[in-house]
Coordinates of C-alpha atoms in Angstrom, one line a residue:
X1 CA 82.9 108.1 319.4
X2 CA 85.8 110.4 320.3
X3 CA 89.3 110.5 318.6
X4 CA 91.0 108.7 320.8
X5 CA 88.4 106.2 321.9
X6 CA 88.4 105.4 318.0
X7 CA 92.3 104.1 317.9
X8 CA 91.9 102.5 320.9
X9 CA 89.3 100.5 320.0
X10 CA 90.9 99.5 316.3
X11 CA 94.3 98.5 317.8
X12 CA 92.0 96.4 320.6
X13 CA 90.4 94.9 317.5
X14 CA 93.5 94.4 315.6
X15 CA 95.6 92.9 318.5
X16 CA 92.3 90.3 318.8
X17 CA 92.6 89.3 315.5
X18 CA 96.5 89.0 316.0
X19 CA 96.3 86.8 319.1
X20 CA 93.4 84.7 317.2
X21 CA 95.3 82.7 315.1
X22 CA 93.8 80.3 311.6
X23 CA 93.7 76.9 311.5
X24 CA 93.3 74.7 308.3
X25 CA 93.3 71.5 310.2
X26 CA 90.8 69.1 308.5
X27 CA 89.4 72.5 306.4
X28 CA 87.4 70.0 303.9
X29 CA 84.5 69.1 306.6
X30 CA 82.3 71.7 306.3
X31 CA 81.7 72.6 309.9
X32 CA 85.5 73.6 309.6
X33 CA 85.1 75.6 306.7
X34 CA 81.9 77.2 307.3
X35 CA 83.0 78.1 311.2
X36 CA 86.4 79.7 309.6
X37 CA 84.3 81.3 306.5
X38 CA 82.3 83.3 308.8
X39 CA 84.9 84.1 311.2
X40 CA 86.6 85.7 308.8
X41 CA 83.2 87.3 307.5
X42 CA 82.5 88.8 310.9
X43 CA 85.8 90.4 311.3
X44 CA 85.7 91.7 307.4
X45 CA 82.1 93.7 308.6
X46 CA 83.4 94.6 312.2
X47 CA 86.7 96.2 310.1
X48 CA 84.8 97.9 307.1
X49 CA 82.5 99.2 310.4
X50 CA 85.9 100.5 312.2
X51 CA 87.2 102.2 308.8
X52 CA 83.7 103.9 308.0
X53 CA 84.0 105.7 311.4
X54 CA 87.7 106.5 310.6
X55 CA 86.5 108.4 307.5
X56 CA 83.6 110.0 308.9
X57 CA 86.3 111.5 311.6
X58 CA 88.8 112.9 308.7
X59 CA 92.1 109.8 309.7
X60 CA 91.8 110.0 305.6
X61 CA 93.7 113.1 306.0
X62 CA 95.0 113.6 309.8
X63 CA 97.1 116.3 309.3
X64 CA 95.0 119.1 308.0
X65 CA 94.1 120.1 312.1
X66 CA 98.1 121.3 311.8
X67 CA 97.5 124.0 309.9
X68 CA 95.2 125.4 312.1
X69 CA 98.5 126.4 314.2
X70 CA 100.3 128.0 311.6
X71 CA 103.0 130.5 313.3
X72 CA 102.3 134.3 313.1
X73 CA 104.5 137.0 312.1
X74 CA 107.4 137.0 314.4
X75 CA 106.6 140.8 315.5
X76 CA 102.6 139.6 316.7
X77 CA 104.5 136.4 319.1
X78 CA 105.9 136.5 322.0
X79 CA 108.5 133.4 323.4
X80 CA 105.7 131.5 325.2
X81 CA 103.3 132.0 322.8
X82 CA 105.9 130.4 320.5
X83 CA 106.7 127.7 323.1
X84 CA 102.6 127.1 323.2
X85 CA 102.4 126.6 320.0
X86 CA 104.7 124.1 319.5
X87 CA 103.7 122.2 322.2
X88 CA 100.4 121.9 320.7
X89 CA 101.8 121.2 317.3
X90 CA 103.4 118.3 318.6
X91 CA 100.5 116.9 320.3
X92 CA 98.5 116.8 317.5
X93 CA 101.3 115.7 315.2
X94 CA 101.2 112.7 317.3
X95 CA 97.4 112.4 317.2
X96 CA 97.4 112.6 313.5
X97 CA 100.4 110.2 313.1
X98 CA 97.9 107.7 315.4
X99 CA 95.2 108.1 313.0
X100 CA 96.9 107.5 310.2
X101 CA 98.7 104.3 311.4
X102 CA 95.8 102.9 312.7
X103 CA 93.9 103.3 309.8
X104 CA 96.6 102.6 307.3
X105 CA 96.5 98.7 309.7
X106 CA 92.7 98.6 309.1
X107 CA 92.9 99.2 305.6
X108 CA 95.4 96.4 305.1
X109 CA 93.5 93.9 307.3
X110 CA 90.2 94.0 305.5
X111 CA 91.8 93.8 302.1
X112 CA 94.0 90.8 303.9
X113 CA 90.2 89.0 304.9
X114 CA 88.8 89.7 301.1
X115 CA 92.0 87.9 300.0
X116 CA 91.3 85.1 302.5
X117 CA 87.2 84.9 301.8
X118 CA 87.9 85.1 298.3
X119 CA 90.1 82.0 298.4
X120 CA 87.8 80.5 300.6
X121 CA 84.5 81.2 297.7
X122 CA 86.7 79.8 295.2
X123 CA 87.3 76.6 297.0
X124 CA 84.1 75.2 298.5
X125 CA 80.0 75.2 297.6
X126 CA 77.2 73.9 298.4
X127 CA 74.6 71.8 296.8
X128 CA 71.1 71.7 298.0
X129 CA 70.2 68.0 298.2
X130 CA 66.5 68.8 296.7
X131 CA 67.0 70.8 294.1
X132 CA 70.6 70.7 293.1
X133 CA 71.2 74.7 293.2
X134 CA 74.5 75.3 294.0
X135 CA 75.6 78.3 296.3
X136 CA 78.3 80.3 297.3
X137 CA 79.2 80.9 301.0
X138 CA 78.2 84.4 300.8
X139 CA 74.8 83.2 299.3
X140 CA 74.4 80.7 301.9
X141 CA 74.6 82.5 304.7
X142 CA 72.7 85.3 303.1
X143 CA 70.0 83.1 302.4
X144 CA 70.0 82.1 306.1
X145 CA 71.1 78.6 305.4
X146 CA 68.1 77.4 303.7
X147 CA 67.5 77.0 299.7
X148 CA 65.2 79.4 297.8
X149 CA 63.2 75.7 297.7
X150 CA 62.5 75.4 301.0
X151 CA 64.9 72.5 301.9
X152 CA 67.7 73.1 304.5
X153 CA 70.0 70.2 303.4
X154 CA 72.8 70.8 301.2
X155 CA 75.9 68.7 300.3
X156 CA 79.4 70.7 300.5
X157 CA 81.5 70.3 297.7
X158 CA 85.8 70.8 297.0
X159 CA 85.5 73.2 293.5
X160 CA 88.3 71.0 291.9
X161 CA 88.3 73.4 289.0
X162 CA 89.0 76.8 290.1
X163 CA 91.8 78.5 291.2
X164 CA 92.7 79.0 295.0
X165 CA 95.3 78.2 297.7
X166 CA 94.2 78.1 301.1
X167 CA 97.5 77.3 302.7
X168 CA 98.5 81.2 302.6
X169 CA 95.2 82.1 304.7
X170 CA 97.3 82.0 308.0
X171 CA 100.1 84.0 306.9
X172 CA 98.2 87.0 305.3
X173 CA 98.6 90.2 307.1
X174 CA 94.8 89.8 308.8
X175 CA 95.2 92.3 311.8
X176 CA 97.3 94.7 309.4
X177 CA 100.8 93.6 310.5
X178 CA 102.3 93.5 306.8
X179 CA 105.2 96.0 308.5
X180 CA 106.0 93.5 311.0
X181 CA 105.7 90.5 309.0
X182 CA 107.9 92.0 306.2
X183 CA 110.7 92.7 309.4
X184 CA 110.8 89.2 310.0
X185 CA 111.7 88.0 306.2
X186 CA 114.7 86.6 306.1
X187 CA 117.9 88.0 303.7
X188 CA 116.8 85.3 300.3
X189 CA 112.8 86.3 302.0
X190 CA 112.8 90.1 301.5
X191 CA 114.6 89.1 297.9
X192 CA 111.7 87.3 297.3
X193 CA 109.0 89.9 298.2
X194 CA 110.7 92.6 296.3
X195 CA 110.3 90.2 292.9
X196 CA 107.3 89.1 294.0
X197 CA 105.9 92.9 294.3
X198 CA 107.0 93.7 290.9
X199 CA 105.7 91.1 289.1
X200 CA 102.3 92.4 290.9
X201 CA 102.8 96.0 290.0
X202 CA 103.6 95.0 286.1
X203 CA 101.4 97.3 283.8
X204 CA 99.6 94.9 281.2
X205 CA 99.1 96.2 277.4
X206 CA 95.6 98.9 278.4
X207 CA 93.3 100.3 276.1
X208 CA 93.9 102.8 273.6
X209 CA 93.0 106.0 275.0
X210 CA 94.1 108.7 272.3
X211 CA 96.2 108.6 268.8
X212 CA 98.8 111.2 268.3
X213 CA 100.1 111.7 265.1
X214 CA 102.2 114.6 263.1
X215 CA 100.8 114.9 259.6
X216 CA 101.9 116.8 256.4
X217 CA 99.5 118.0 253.9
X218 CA 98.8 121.0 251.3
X219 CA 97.1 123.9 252.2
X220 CA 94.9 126.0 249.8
X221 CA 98.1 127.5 248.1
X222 CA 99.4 124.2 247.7
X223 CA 102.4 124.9 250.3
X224 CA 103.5 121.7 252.9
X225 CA 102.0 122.2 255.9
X226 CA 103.2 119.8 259.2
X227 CA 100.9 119.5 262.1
X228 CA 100.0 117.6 264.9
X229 CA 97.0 116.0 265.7
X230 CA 95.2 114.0 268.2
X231 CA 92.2 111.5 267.6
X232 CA 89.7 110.0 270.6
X233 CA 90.1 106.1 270.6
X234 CA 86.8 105.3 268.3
X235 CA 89.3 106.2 265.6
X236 CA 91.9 103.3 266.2
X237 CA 90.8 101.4 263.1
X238 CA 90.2 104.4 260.7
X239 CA 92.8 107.4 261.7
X240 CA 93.9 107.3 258.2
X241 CA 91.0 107.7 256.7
X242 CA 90.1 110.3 259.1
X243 CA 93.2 112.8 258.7
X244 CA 92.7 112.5 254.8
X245 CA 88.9 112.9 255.2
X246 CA 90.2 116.5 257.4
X247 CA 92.8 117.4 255.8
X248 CA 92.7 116.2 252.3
X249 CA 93.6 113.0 249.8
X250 CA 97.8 113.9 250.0
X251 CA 98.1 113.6 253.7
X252 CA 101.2 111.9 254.7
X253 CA 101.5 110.6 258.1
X254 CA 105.1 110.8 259.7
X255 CA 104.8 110.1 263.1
X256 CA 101.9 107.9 264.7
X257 CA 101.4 107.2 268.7
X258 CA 98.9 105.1 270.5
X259 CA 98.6 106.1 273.3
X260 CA 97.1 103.6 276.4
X261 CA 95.8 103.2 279.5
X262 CA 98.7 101.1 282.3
X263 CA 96.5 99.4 284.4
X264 CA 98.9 97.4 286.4
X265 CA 97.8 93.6 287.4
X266 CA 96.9 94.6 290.8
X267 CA 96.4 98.3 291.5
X268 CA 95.8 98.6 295.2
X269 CA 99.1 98.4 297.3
X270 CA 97.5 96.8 300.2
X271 CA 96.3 94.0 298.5
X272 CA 100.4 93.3 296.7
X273 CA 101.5 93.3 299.8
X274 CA 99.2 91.0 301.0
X275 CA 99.6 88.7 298.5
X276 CA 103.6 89.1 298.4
X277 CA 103.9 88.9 302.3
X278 CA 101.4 85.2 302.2
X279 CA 103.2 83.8 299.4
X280 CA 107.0 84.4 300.6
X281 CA 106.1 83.4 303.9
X282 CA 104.4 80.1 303.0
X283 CA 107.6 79.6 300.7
X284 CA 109.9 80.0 304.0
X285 CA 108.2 77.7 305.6
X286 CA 108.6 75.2 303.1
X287 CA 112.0 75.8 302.3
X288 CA 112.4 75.7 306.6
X289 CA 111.2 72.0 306.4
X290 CA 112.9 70.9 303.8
X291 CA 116.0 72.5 304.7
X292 CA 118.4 70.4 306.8
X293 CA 117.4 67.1 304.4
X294 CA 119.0 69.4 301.4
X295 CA 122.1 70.3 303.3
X296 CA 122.8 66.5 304.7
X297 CA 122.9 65.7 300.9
X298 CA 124.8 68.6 299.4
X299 CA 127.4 69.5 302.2
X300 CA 128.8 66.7 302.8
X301 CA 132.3 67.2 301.8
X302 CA 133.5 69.6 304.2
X303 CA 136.5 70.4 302.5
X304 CA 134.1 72.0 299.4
X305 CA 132.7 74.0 302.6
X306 CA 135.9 76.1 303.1
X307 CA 137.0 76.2 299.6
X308 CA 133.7 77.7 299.0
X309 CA 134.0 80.2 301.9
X310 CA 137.7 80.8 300.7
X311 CA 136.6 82.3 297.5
X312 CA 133.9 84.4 298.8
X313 CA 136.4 85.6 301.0
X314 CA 138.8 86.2 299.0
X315 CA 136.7 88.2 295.9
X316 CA 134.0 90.5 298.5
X317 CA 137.0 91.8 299.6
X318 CA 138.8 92.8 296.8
X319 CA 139.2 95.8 294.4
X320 CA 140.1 95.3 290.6
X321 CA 143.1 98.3 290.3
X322 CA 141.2 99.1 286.6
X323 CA 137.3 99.9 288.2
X324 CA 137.1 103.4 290.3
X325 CA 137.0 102.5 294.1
X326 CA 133.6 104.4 294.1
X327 CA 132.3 102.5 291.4
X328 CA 130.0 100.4 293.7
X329 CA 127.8 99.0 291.6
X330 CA 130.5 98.4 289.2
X331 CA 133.0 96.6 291.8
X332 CA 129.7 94.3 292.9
X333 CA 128.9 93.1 289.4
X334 CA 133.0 92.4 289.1
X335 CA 133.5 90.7 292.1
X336 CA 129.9 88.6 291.7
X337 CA 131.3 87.1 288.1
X338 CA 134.8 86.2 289.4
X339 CA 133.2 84.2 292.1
X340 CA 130.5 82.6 289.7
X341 CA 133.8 81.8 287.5
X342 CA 135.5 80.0 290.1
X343 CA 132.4 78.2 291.5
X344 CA 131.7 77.1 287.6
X345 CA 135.2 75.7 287.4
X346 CA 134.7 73.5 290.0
X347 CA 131.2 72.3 289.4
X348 CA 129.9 74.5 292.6
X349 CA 126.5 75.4 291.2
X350 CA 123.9 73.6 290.2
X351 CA 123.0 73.1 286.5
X352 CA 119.3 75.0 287.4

């Protein structure tokens, strides 16, 4: 398939799956579940197809056809020559800045529909009525819908012990629109996503990969001799008796460093931002429906209203004479405890 044909065909697919959208209406029959299960399966396969062409076709790295237009010694080149060239080497900029869109929307969408299937495993199974063999989705349909005994009736089951939430399946990023979805977070939103996403990229304690340590000993004419040395990770439990075993009995040890792998919780970006986008989106939503019942209750008292604007007023607008004017971080940090101050004194924030 040409180039061209390629993208055209992905954003086709992509703007499908965008117009298509999920419903989770009555999700515990299993007609609904199953008919959502492999919808989601069938777009997975057609997008892993779509990405496998992208790779075979180079959109991995799009702009290596640039340097195939490199510019010549200024002497060899005439003005329309140059002019040629640049016209070419914007063309295929643009090409390449296609590709890698495109593909960088493909990659986000099928790690989106694992997110979703995944959630979707974890819920439901089925039983065969016969035998009692429980299966997976995936093994179901795999299997054709029958059991490895023969029988074709199963009973679907809600897996009230494992972990899932279905309820962000329709706000995951499934035709690769996590750019556009983040754009339409709102202010306390993006907040949100930005804690979200680095609770997500948080290293956890890895393995020990080497131990470094700096080590004194005596040599053969008894002088002090400091060095440092580096052991593999099947000495964790034993370094000391390893230095003394090299480098004799006396062998002091004055610096020691373990040394680890930082695995973070998640490691592919697509699949944070996935997550990040689903959850913050599903919280708006709540917090939208929920909203104007919490401000009836709190804002009652108008006058509280304006004295509240008044002092937010009155402090983002200010400039303490003893913090440099460029200070802007400093000023921010000022002018954010002097309003918190006044708000305290007059019982403005909540005790949580």
């Amino acid at each position: 398939m040409e180039e061209s044909a390629l993208v055209a065909k992905a954003e086709k697919y992509l703007k499908e799956i965008s117009n298509d959208s999920i419903s989770l209406d009555n999700i515990e029959e299993f007609e609904n579940f199953k008919r959502l299960y492999y919808k989601l399966d069938d777009r997975l396969n057609s997008l892993q197809e779509l990405k496998e062409s992208m790779d075979a076709q180079g959109y991995t790295t799009p702009f290596t056809s640039l340097n195939k237009y490199g510019t010549k010694a200024i002497a060899e080149v005439s003005l329309e020559e140059m002019s040629e060239n640049s016209r070419h080497n914007q063309m295929f900029r643009m090409k390449a800045n296609a590709k890698k869109n495109v593909l960088d929307r493909v990659k986000s969408a099928i790690d989106a529909h694992k997110i979703a299937i995944g959630h979707l495993e974890q819920c439901g199974y089925l039983k065969c009525d016969s035998c009692y063999k429980k299966y997976s989705l995936s093994e179901f349909r795999l299997k054709g819908e029958k059991c490895s005994c023969g029988h074709e009736n199963f009973s679907f089951k809600i897996n009230k012990d494992a972990t899932y939430r279905l309820e962000i399946i329709p706000y995951l990023p499934l035709s690769g629109n996590y750019l556009v979805l983040m754009s339409e977070l709102s202010g306390y939103g993006r907040n949100s996503f930005k804690k979200v996403l680095n609770i997500l990229k948080q290293e956890r304690k890895g393995l020990v990969k080497t131990i470094s340590l700096v080590i004194r000993f005596r040599d053969e004419n008894g002088r002090w001799i400091r060095k440092n040395v580096t052991l593999d990770s099947e000495y964790i439990s034993n370094y000391e008796e390893e230095v003394r075993n090299r480098y004799g009995k006396d062998v002091r040890i004055e610096v020691l460093r373990f040394h680890r792998t930082k695995p973070a919780i998640i490691d592919d970006k697509y699949v944070r931002n996935a997550l990040a986008i689903s959850y913050v989106k599903y919280s708006e939503d709540i917090i939208s429906s929920i909203k104007d019942s919490i401000l009836k209750r709190k804002l009652s008292d108008f006058k509280r209203i304006n004295k509240y604007d008044a002092i937010r007023y009155k402090y983002e607008n200010e400039i303490p004479g003893f913090i440099e004017e460029y200070d802007i971080g400093e000023i921010e940090a000022w002018r954010q405890s002097k309003i918190t101050e006044e708000f305290e004194k007059l019982h403005f924030i909540d005790k949580f």
